[in-house]
Coordinates of C-alpha atoms and ligand atoms in Angstrom, one line a residue:
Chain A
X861 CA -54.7 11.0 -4.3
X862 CA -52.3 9.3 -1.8
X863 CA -48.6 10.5 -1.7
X864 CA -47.8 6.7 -1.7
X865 CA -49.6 3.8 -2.8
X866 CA -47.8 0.6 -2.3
X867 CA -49.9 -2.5 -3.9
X868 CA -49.4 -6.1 -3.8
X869 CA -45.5 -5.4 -2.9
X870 CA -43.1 -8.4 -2.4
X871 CA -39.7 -9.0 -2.1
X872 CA -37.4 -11.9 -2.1
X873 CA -33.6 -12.6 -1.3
X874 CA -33.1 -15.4 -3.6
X875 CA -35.7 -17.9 -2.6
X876 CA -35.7 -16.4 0.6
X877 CA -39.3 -14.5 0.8
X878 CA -39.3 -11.8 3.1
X879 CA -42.0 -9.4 2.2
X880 CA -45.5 -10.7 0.6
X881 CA -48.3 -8.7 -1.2
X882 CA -47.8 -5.7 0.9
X883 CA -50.8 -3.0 0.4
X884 CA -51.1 0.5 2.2
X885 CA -51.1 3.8 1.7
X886 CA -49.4 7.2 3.1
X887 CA -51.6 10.6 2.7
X888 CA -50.2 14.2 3.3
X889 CA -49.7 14.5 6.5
X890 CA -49.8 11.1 8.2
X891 CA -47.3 9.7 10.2
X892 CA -47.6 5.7 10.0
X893 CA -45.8 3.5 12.4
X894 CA -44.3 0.4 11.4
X895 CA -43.9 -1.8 14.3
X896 CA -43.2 -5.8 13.8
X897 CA -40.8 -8.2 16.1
X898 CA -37.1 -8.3 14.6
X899 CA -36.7 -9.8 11.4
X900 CA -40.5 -9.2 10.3
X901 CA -39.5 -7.2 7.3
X902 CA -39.8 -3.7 8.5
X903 CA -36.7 -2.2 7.3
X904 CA -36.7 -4.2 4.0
X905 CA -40.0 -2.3 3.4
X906 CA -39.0 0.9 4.1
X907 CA -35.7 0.1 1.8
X908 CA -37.8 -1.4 -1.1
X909 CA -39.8 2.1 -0.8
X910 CA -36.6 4.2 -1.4
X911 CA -35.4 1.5 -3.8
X912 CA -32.4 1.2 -1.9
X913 CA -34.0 -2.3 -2.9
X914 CA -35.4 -3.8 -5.6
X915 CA -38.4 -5.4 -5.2
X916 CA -39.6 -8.4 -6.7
X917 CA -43.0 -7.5 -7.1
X918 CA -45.8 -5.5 -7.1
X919 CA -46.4 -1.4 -7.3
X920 CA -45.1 2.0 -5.5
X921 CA -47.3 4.4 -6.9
X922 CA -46.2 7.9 -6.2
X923 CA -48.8 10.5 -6.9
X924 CA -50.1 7.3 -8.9
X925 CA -47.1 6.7 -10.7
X926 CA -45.2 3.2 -10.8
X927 CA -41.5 4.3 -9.5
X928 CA -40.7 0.7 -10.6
X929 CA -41.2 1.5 -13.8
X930 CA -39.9 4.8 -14.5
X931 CA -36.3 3.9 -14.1
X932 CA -34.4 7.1 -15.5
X933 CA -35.7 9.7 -12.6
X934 CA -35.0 7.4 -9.4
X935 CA -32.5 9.3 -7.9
X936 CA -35.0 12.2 -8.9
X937 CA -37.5 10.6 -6.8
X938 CA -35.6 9.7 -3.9
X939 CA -34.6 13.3 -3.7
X940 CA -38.3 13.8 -2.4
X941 CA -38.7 10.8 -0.6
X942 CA -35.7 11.1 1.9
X943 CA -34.3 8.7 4.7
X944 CA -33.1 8.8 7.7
X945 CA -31.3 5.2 8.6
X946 CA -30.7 3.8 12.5
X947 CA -26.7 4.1 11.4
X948 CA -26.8 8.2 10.6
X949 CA -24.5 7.9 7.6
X950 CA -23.4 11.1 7.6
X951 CA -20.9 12.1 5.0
X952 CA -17.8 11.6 6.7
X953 CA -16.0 13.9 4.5
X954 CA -17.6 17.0 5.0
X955 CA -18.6 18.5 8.2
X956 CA -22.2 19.5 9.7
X957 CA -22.8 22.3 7.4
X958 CA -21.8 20.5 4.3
X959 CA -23.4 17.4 4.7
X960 CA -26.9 19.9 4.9
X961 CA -25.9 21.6 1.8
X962 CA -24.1 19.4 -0.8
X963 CA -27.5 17.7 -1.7
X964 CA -29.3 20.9 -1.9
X965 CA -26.7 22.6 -4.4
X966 CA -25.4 19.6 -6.6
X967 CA -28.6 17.4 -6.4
X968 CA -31.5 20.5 -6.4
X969 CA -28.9 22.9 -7.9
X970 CA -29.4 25.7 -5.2
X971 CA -27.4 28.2 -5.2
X972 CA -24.5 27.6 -2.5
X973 CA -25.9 31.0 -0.2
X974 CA -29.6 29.6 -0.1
X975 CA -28.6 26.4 0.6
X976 CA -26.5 27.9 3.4
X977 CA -29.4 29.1 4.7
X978 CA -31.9 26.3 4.7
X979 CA -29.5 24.1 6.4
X980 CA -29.1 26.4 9.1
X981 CA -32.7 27.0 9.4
X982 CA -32.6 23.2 9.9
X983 CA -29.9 22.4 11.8
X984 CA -31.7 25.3 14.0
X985 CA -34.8 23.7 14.3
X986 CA -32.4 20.2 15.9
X987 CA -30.4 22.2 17.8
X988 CA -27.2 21.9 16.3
X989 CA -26.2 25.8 14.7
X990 CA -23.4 25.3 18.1
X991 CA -21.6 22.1 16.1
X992 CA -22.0 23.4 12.0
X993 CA -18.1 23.1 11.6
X994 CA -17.7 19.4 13.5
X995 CA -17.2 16.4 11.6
X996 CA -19.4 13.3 12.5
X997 CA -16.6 11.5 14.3
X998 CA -16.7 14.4 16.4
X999 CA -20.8 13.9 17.3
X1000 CA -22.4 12.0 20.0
X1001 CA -24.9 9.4 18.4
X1002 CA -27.8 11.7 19.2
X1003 CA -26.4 14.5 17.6
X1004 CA -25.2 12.5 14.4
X1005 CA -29.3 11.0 14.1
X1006 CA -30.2 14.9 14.6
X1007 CA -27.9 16.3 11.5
X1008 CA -29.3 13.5 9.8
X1009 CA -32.7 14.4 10.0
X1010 CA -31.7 18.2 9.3
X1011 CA -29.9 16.9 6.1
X1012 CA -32.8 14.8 4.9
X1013 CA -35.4 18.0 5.5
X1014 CA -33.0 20.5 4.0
X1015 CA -34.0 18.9 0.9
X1016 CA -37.4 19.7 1.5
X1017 CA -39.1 16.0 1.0
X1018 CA -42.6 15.2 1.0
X1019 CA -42.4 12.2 2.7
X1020 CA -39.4 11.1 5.4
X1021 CA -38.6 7.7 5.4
X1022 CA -37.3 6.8 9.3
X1023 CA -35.3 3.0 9.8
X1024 CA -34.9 2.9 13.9
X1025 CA -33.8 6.2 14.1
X1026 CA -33.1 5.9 17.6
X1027 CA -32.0 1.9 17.8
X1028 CA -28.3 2.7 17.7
X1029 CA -28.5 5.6 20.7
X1030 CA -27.8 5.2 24.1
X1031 CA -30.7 5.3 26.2
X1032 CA -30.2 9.0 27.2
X1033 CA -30.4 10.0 23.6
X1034 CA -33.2 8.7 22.8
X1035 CA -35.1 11.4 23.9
X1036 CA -33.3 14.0 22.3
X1037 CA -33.9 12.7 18.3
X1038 CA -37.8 11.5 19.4
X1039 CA -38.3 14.9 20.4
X1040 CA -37.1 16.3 17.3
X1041 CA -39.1 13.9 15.4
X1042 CA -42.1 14.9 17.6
X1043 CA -41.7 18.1 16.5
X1044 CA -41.5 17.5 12.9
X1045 CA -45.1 15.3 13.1
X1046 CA -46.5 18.2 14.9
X1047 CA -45.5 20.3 11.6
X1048 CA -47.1 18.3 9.2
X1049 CA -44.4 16.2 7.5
X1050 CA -45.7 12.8 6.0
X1051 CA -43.6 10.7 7.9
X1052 CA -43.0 6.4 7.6
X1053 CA -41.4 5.7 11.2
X1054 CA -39.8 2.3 11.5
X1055 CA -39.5 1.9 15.9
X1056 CA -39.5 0.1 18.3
X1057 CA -40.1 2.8 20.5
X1058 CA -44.2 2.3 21.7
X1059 CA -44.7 5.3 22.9
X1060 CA -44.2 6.9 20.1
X1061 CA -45.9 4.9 17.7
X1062 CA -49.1 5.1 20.2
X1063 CA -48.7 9.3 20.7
X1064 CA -47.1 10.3 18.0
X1065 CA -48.6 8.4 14.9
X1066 CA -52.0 8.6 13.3
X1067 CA -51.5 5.3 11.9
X1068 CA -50.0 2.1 12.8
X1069 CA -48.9 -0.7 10.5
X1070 CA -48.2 -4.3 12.5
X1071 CA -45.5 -6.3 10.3
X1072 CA -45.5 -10.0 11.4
X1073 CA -43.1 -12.2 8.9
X1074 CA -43.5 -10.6 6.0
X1075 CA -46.8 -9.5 5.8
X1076 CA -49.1 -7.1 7.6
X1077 CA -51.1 -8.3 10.1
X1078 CA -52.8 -5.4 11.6
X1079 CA -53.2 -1.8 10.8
X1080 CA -55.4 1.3 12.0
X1081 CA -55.6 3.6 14.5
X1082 CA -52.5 3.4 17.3
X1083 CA -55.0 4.0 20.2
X1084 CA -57.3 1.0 19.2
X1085 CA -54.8 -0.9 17.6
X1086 CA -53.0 -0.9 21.2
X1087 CA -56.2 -0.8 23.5
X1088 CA -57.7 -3.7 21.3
X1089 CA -54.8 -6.0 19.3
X1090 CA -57.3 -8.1 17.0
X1091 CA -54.3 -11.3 16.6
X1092 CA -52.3 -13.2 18.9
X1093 CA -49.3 -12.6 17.0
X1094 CA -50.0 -8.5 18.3
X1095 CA -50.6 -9.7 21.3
X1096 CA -47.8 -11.5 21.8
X1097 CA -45.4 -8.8 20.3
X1098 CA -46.8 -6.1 22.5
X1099 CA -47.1 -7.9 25.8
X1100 CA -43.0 -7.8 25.3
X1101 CA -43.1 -4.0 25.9
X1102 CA -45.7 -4.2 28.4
X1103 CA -43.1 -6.6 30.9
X1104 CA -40.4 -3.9 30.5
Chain B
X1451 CA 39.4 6.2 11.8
X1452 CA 41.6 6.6 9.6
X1453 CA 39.6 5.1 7.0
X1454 CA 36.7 7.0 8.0
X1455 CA 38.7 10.2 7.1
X1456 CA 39.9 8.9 4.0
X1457 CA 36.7 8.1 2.6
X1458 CA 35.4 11.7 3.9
X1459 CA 38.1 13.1 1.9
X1460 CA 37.4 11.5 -0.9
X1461 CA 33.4 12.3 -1.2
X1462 CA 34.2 16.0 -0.4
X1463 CA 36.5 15.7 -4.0
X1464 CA 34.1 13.9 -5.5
X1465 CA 31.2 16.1 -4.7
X1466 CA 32.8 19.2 -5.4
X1467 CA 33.9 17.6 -8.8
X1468 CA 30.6 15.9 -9.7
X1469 CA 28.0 17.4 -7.4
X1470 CA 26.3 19.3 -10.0
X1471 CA 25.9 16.0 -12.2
X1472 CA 24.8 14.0 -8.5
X1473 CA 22.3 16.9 -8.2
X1474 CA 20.6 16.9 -11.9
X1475 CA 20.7 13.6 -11.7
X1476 CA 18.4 13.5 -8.3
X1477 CA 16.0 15.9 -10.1
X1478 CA 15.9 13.8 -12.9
X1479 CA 15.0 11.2 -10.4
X1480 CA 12.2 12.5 -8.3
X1481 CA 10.4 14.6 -11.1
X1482 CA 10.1 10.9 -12.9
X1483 CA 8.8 9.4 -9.6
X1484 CA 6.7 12.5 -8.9
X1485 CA 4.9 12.6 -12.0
X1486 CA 5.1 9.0 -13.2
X1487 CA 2.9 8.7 -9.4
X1488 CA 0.4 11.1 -10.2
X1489 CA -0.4 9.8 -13.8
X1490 CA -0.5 6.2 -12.4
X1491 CA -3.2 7.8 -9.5
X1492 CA -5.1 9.2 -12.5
X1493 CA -4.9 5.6 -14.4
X1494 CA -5.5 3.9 -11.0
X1495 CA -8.3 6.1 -10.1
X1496 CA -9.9 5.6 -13.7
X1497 CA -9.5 1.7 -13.5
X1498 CA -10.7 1.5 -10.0
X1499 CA -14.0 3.5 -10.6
X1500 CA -14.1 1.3 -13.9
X1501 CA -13.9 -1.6 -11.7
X1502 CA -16.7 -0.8 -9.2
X1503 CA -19.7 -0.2 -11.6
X1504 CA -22.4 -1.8 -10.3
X1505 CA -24.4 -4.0 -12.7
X1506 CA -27.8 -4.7 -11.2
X1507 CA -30.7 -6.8 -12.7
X1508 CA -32.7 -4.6 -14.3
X1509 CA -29.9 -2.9 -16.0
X1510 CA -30.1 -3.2 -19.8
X1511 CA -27.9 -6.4 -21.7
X1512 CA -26.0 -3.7 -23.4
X1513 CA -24.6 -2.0 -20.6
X1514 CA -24.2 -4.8 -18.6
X1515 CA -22.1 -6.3 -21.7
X1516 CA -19.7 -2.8 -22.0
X1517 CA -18.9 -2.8 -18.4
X1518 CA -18.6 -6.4 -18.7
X1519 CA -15.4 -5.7 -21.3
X1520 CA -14.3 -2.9 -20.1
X1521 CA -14.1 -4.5 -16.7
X1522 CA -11.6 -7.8 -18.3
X1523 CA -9.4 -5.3 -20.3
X1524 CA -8.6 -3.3 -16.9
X1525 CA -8.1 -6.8 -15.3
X1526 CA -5.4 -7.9 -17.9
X1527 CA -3.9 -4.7 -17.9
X1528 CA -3.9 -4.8 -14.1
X1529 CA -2.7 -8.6 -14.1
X1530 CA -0.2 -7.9 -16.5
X1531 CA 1.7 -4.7 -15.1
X1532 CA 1.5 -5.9 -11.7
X1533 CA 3.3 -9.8 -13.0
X1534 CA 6.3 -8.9 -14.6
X1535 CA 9.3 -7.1 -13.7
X1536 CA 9.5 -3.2 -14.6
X1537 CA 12.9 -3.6 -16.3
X1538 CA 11.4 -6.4 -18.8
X1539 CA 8.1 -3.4 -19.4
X1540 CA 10.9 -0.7 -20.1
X1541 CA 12.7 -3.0 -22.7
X1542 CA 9.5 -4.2 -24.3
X1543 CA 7.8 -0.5 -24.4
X1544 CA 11.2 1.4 -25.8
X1545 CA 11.9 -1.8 -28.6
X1546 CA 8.1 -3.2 -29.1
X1547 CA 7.0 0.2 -30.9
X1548 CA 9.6 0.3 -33.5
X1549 CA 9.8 -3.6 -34.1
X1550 CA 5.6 -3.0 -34.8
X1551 CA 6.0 0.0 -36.7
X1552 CA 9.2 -0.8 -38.7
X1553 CA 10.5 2.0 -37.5
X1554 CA 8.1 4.3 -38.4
X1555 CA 7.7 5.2 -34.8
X1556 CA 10.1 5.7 -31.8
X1557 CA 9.7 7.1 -28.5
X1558 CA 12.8 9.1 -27.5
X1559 CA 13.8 7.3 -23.7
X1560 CA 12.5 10.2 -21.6
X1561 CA 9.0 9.5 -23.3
X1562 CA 9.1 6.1 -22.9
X1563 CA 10.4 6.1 -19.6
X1564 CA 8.0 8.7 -17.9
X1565 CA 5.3 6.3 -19.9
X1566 CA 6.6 2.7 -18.4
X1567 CA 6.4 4.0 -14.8
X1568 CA 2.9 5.6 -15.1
X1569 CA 1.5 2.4 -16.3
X1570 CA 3.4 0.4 -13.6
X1571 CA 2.2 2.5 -11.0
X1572 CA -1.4 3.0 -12.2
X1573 CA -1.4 -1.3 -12.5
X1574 CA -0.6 -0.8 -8.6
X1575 CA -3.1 2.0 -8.6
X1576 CA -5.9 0.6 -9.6
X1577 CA -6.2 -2.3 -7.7
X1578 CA -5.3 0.0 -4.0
X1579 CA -8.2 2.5 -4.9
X1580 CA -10.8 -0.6 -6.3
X1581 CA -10.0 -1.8 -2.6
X1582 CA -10.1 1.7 -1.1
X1583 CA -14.1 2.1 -2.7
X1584 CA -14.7 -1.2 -1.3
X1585 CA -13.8 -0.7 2.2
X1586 CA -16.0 2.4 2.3
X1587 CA -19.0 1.8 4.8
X1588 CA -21.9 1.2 2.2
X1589 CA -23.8 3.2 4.7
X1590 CA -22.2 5.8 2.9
X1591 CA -23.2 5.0 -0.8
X1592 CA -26.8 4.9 0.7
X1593 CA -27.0 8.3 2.7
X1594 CA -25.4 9.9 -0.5
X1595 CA -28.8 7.7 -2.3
X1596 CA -31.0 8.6 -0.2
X1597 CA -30.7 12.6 -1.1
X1598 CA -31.1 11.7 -4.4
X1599 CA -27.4 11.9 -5.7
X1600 CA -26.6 9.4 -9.0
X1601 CA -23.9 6.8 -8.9
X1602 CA -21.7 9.3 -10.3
X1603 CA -21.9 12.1 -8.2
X1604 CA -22.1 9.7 -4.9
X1605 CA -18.6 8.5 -6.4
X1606 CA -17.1 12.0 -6.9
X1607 CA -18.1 13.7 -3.6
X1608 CA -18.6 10.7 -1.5
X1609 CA -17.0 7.8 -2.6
X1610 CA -13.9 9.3 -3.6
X1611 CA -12.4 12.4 -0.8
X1612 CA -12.8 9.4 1.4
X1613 CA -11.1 6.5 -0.3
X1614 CA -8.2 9.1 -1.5
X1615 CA -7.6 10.0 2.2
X1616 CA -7.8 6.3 3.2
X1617 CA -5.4 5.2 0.4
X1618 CA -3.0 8.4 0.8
X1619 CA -0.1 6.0 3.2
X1620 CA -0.8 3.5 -0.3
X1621 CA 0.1 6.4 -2.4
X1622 CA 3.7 7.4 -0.7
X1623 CA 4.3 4.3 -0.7
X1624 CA 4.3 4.2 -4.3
X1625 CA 6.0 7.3 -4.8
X1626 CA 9.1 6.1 -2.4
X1627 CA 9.1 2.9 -4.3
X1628 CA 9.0 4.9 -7.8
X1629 CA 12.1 7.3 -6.6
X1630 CA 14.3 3.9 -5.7
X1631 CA 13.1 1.5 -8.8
X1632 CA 13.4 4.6 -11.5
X1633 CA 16.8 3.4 -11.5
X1634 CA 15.9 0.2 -13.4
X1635 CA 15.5 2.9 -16.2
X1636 CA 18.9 2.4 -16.9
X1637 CA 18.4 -0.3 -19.0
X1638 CA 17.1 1.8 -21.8
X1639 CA 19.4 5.0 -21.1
X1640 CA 17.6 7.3 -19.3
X1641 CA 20.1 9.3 -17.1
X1642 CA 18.6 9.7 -13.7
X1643 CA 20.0 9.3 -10.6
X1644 CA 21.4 5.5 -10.3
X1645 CA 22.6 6.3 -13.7
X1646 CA 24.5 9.2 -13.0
X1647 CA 26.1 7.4 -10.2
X1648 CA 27.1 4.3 -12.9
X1649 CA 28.8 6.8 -15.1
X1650 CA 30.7 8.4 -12.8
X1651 CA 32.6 5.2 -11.1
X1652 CA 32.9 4.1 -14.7
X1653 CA 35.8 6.7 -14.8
X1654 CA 36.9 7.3 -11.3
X1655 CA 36.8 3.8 -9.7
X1656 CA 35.5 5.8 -6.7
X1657 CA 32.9 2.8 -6.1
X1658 CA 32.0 3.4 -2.5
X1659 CA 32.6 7.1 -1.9
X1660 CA 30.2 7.4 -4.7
X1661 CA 27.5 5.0 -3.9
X1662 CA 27.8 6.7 -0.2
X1663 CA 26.7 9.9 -1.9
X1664 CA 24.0 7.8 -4.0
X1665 CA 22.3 6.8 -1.0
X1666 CA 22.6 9.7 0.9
X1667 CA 20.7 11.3 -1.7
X1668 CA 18.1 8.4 -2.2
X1669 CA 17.6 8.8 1.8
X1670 CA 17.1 12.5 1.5
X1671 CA 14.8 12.7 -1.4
X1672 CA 12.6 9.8 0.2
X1673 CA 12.6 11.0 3.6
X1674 CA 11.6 14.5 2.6
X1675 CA 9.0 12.6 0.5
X1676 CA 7.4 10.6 3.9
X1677 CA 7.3 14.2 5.2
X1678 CA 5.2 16.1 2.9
X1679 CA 2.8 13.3 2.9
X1680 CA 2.4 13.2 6.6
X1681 CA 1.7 16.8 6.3
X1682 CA -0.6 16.3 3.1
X1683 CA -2.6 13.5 5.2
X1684 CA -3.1 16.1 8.5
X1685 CA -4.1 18.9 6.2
X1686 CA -6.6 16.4 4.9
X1687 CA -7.6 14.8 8.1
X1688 CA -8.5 18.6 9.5
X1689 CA -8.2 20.1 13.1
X1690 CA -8.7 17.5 15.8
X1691 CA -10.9 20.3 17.3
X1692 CA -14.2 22.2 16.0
X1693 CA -15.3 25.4 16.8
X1694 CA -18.4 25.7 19.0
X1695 CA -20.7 28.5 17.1
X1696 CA -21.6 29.9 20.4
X1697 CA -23.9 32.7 19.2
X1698 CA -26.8 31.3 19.7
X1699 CA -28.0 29.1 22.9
X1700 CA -29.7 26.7 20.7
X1701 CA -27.9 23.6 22.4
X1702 CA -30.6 21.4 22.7
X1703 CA -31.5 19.6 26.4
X1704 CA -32.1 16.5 26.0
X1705 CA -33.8 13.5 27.6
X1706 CA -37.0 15.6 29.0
X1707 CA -39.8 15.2 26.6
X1708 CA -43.6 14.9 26.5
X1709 CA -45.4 13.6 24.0
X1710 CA -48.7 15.5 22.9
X1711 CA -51.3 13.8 21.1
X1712 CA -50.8 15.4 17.4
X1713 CA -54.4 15.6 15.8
X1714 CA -57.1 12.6 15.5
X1715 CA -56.3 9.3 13.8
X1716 CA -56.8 8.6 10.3
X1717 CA -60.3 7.8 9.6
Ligands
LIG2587 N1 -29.6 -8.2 1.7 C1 -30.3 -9.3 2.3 N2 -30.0 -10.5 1.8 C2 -30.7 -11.6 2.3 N3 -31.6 -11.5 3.3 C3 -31.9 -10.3 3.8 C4 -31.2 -9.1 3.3 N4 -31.7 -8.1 4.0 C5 -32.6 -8.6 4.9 N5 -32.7 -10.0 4.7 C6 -33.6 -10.8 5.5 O1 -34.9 -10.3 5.4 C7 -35.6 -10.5 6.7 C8 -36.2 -9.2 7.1 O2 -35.1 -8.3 7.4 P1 -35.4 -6.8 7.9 O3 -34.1 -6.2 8.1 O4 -36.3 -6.2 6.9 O5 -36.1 -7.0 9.3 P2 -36.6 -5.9 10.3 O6 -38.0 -6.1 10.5 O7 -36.1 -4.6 9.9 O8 -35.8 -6.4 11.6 P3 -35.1 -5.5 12.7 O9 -36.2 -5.1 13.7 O10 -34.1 -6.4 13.4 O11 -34.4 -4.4 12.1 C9 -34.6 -11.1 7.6 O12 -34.8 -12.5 7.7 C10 -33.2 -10.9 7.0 O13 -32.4 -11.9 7.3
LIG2588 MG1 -34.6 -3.2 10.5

C-alpha cells in the first residue's frame, strides 16, 4: 500500500480554483518532484497535503486512511508527515538545539536526554553540531534551511514534505541544502520536493510530477520525462531552463 | 539663590519630619502598580489568546458559537475599561457592590483598589498582546504545525516567549503609567503616594517643598522601573554572540556538489 494516496484532490480560494482532481501516489522510498511554472499550484499542493490547507475536495489517503476525515489526530499526523518551507521558519525563540528537540519531547514525549541526542545526530548529519547554541537570526539562509531539515528528521517522519527549499538562498547556498537533501534521498527517505532546481529533479528524483495550472500534466520517470516532454505546455516550461 | 536655599531648607525639615510617611507612601505606590501590572498581563494574556482562536470551516457550530461569546464579552470588557476614565471605574467598583448587594458586601479600599487597576491594565493588556500574536510571522504558527504541535502548545512555546518579548517596551509602559495614575486612587481613600503627599500640605501649607519631594520620588521609582526592564529585555534577548562548538570539524563546505544517480526510476 502507498504511504500517500491523493485522489481526485481540489482546492479552491473562494471561487478562485487553483488545484483540480489531483491523483498520485508516494511509495516508501520515492522521491517525487513537483516541478510547474510559478503560480501552477505546486505549493498549494504540498500545503493541502500537510493540511496547512484545507481542501475543497477529494481524498489523502495515508496508509489508506482519509486524513480529511479523521479530524481529531491531525496534528498527530503531521507529526509524521513533516515540512520543510522555502522561508525556514525556525523557532525564533529557541536556539539550534531547541528548535531540534522541543517537537521531539512535547509533541513525541521523548525524554529531554534522547531527544538531545537525536537532534545532534541530525544536526551532525547537516553539518551544524559548530552552531547548536546560535539563534536563527544569527544563521546564514543556508544554514537556517539546513537546521530546518535536521528539525523536521529529528522527528523521524516517513515522508518529508519540501516547498523550494532552496528558492530563498543566495546562489552560493544552494548547493549546500541540495546536497544535504541529496544525501537524505540516497538514505531512503520518502521525500515530495517542490523545486525549481532541474537538476535535481532529473538526478535526484525517481519520479517527476509536471503541475501546469492546477492540474498535472505530465508525470513519470525524470530521465524520459526530460529527454521526451509529451505536451507543449512541458516544453515550453523546460526550454526556460534550457536558455539559462 | 536665596530662594533656592530656602526651599532646600525647608524639604530637609520636611523630610526629616515626614520622610518615613513619604517613604511608606511610595511603597504603597509601586507595590499597587507592580502587582496591579502583572495581574492585568495575566487578564491581558488570557483575553488576548481568547481573542485569537481560530474558527475554521469545518469546526463544529458549537464551538464556533462559544468562542463566538466569549470573543464579544472580552470585546465589551476591553471597550469598556479602555473608554472611561479610571477615577469614574474606582468610584463605580468601591460604591456599585454595596448599592447591589444592600450592603451585604463591601470591599475594604485596598481590595478594591488593587482590583480597579488590574482590570484597567488587563483592558490595555489584552488588546497589546491580541496585537503582539498578530504581528508574529505566521511562518511561525506553521513550522510549530508542521512538527505536529496543537494550537495550544504552538501558542505556549511559540506564539507566546515571542509576542511577550515583543510586547515587553508595551508592558513598562504600563507599569510607569500605573505608578503615576495610582494616585487617582485617592478618590476612594487609598493612601498611597499622591495621597500621602495631599495630607501632609493639608497641615503644613508646605505646597511646593512637598510636591518637590513628590516628584522626586515619582522620578525615582519610575526611572528605576525603565531600568530593570531594559535589563529584563537584554536577559531575554540573549548574548549577541554564540559559542562555536568547535569539537568537531563538522562545518560543512559548501557549494561543491555532485549529484549521483540514486537507484532506477519508479516502474
Ligand atoms: N491563501 C490564498 N488565497 C487566495 N489565493 C491563493 C492563496 N494561496 C495561493 N493562492 C493562489 O493559488 C495559485 C497557486 O499558488 P501556489 O502558491 O500554489 O503556486 P506555486 O506553484 O507554488 O507558485 P510558485 O512557484 O510561485 O511558488 C496562485 O494563483 C495564488 O495566487
Ligand atoms: Mg510555491
Amino acid at each position: 500500500m502507498s504511504i500517500l494516496d491523493i485522489r481526485h484532490l481540489s482546492k479552491s480560494f473562494g471561487k478562485h480554483q487553483v488545484l483540480t482532481d489531483i491523483n498520485f501516489s508516494v511509495e516508501k522510498g520515492d522521491v517525487t518532484s513537483i516541478i510547474g511554472a510559478s503560480g501552477s499550484g505546486k505549493s498549494t499542493l504540498l500545503r493541502c497535503i500537510n493540511l496547512l490547507e484545507t481542501p475543497s475536495g477529494g481524498e489523502i489517503l495515508y496508509h489508506g486512511e482519509n486524513i480529511l476525515s479523521m479530524k481529531k489526530s491531525e496534528a498527530a499526523y503531521r507529526a509524521r508527515v513533516g515540512m520543510v518551507f522555502q522561508s525556514f521558519n525556525l523557532f525564533y525563540n529557541m536556539n539550534v538545539l531547541e528548535n531540534c528537540v522541543i517537537g521531539q519531547t512535547r509533541v513525541l514525549r521523548k525524554k529531554r536526554k534522547e531527544a538531545v541526542e537525536t537532534a545532534i545526530r541530525f544536526l551532525n548529519q547537516v553539518g551544524m553540531t559548530p552552531f547548536v547554541k546560535a539563534k536563527p537570526a544569527q544563521l546564514s539562509g543556508g544554514q537556517k534551511q539546513r537546521v530546518a531539515i535536521a528539525r523536521a528528521m529529528a522527528m523521524s517522519p516517513e515522508v518529508l514534505l519540501f516547498d523550494e527549499p532552496t528558492s530563498a538562498l543566495d546562489p552560493e547556498m544552494v548547493g549546500e541544502v541540495l546536497a544535504v537533501m541529496q544525501k537524505l534521498a540516497q538514505d531512503g527517505m520518502t521525500m515530495l520536493v517542490v523545486t525549481h532546481e532541474m537538476a535535481f529533479a532529473r538526478d535526484v528524483s525517481n519520479h517527476v510530477v509536471f503541475m501546469h495550472e492546477g492540474v498535472i500534466r505530465e508525470e513519470g520517470d525524470p530521465k524520459q520525462l526530460f529527454a521526451k516532454p509529451q505536451t507543449e505546455e512541458m516544453r515550453s516550461f523546460l526550454s526556460r531552463f534550457r536558455e539559462q | 539663590m536665596d530662594k533656592l536655599i530656602q526651599l532646600g531648607s525647608e524639604i530637609a525639615s520636611l523630610w526629616q519630619k515626614s520622610g518615613l510617611q513619604y517613604l511608606r507612601g511610595a511603597g504603597d505606590t509601586i507595590l499597587l502598580a507592580v502587582i496591579a501590572t502583572l495581574a492585568g498581563c495575566v487578564i491581558g494574556f488570557a483575553c488576548g489568546i481568547l481573542q485569537t482562536i481560530p474558527v475554521r470551516q469545518r469546526d463544529n457550530a458549537f464551538k464556533k458559537t462559544v468562542v463566538g461569546i466569549v470573543k464579544a464579552i472580552v470585546r465589551v470588557y476591553v471597550e469598556v475599561f479602555r473608554g472611561t476614565p479610571m477615577i469614574l471605574q474606582a468610584v463605580f467598583v468601591y460604591f456599585a457592590i454595596p448599592f447591589f448587594s444592600n450592603n451585604a458586601v463591601r470591599l475594604d479600599v485596598t481590595t478594591a483598589a488593587y482590583l480597579v487597576v488590574s482590570i484597567n491594565t488587563g483592558a490595555y493588556m489584552a488588546e497589546t498582546v491580541r496585537g503582539g500574536i498578530l504581528s508574529i510571522d505566521k511562518g511561525q504558527t506553521e513550522g510549530a504545525k508542521a512538527i505536529g504541535m496543537t494550537h495550544f502548545q504552538t501558542m505556549l512555546f511559540v506564539i507566546l516567549p515571542q509576542t511577550l518579548r515583543n510586547i515587553l517596551p508595551q508592558i513598562g509602559n504600563n507599569l510607569i503609567i500605573n505608578i503615576k495614575d495610582t494616585s487617582v486612587m485617592f478618590i476612594i481613600g487609598y493612601t498611597e503616594l499622591f495621597a500621602v503627599h495631599k495630607a501632609l500640605v493639608g497641615g503644613n501649607y508646605l505646597y511646593f517643598p512637598s510636591a518637590v519631594i513628590t516628584m522626586g520620588i515619582y522620578l525615582i521609582l519610575t526611572l528605576t522601573c525603565s531600568l530593570l526592564l531594559r535589563l529584563m529585555e537584554r536577559k531575554m534577548d540573549g548574548p549577541a554572540n554564540f559559542d562555536v562548538a568547535t569539537t568537531d570539524s563538522l562545518a560543512h563546505t559548501s557549494g561543491m556538489y555532485s549529484f549521483v544517480k540514486k537507484r532506477g526510476a519508479r516502474s
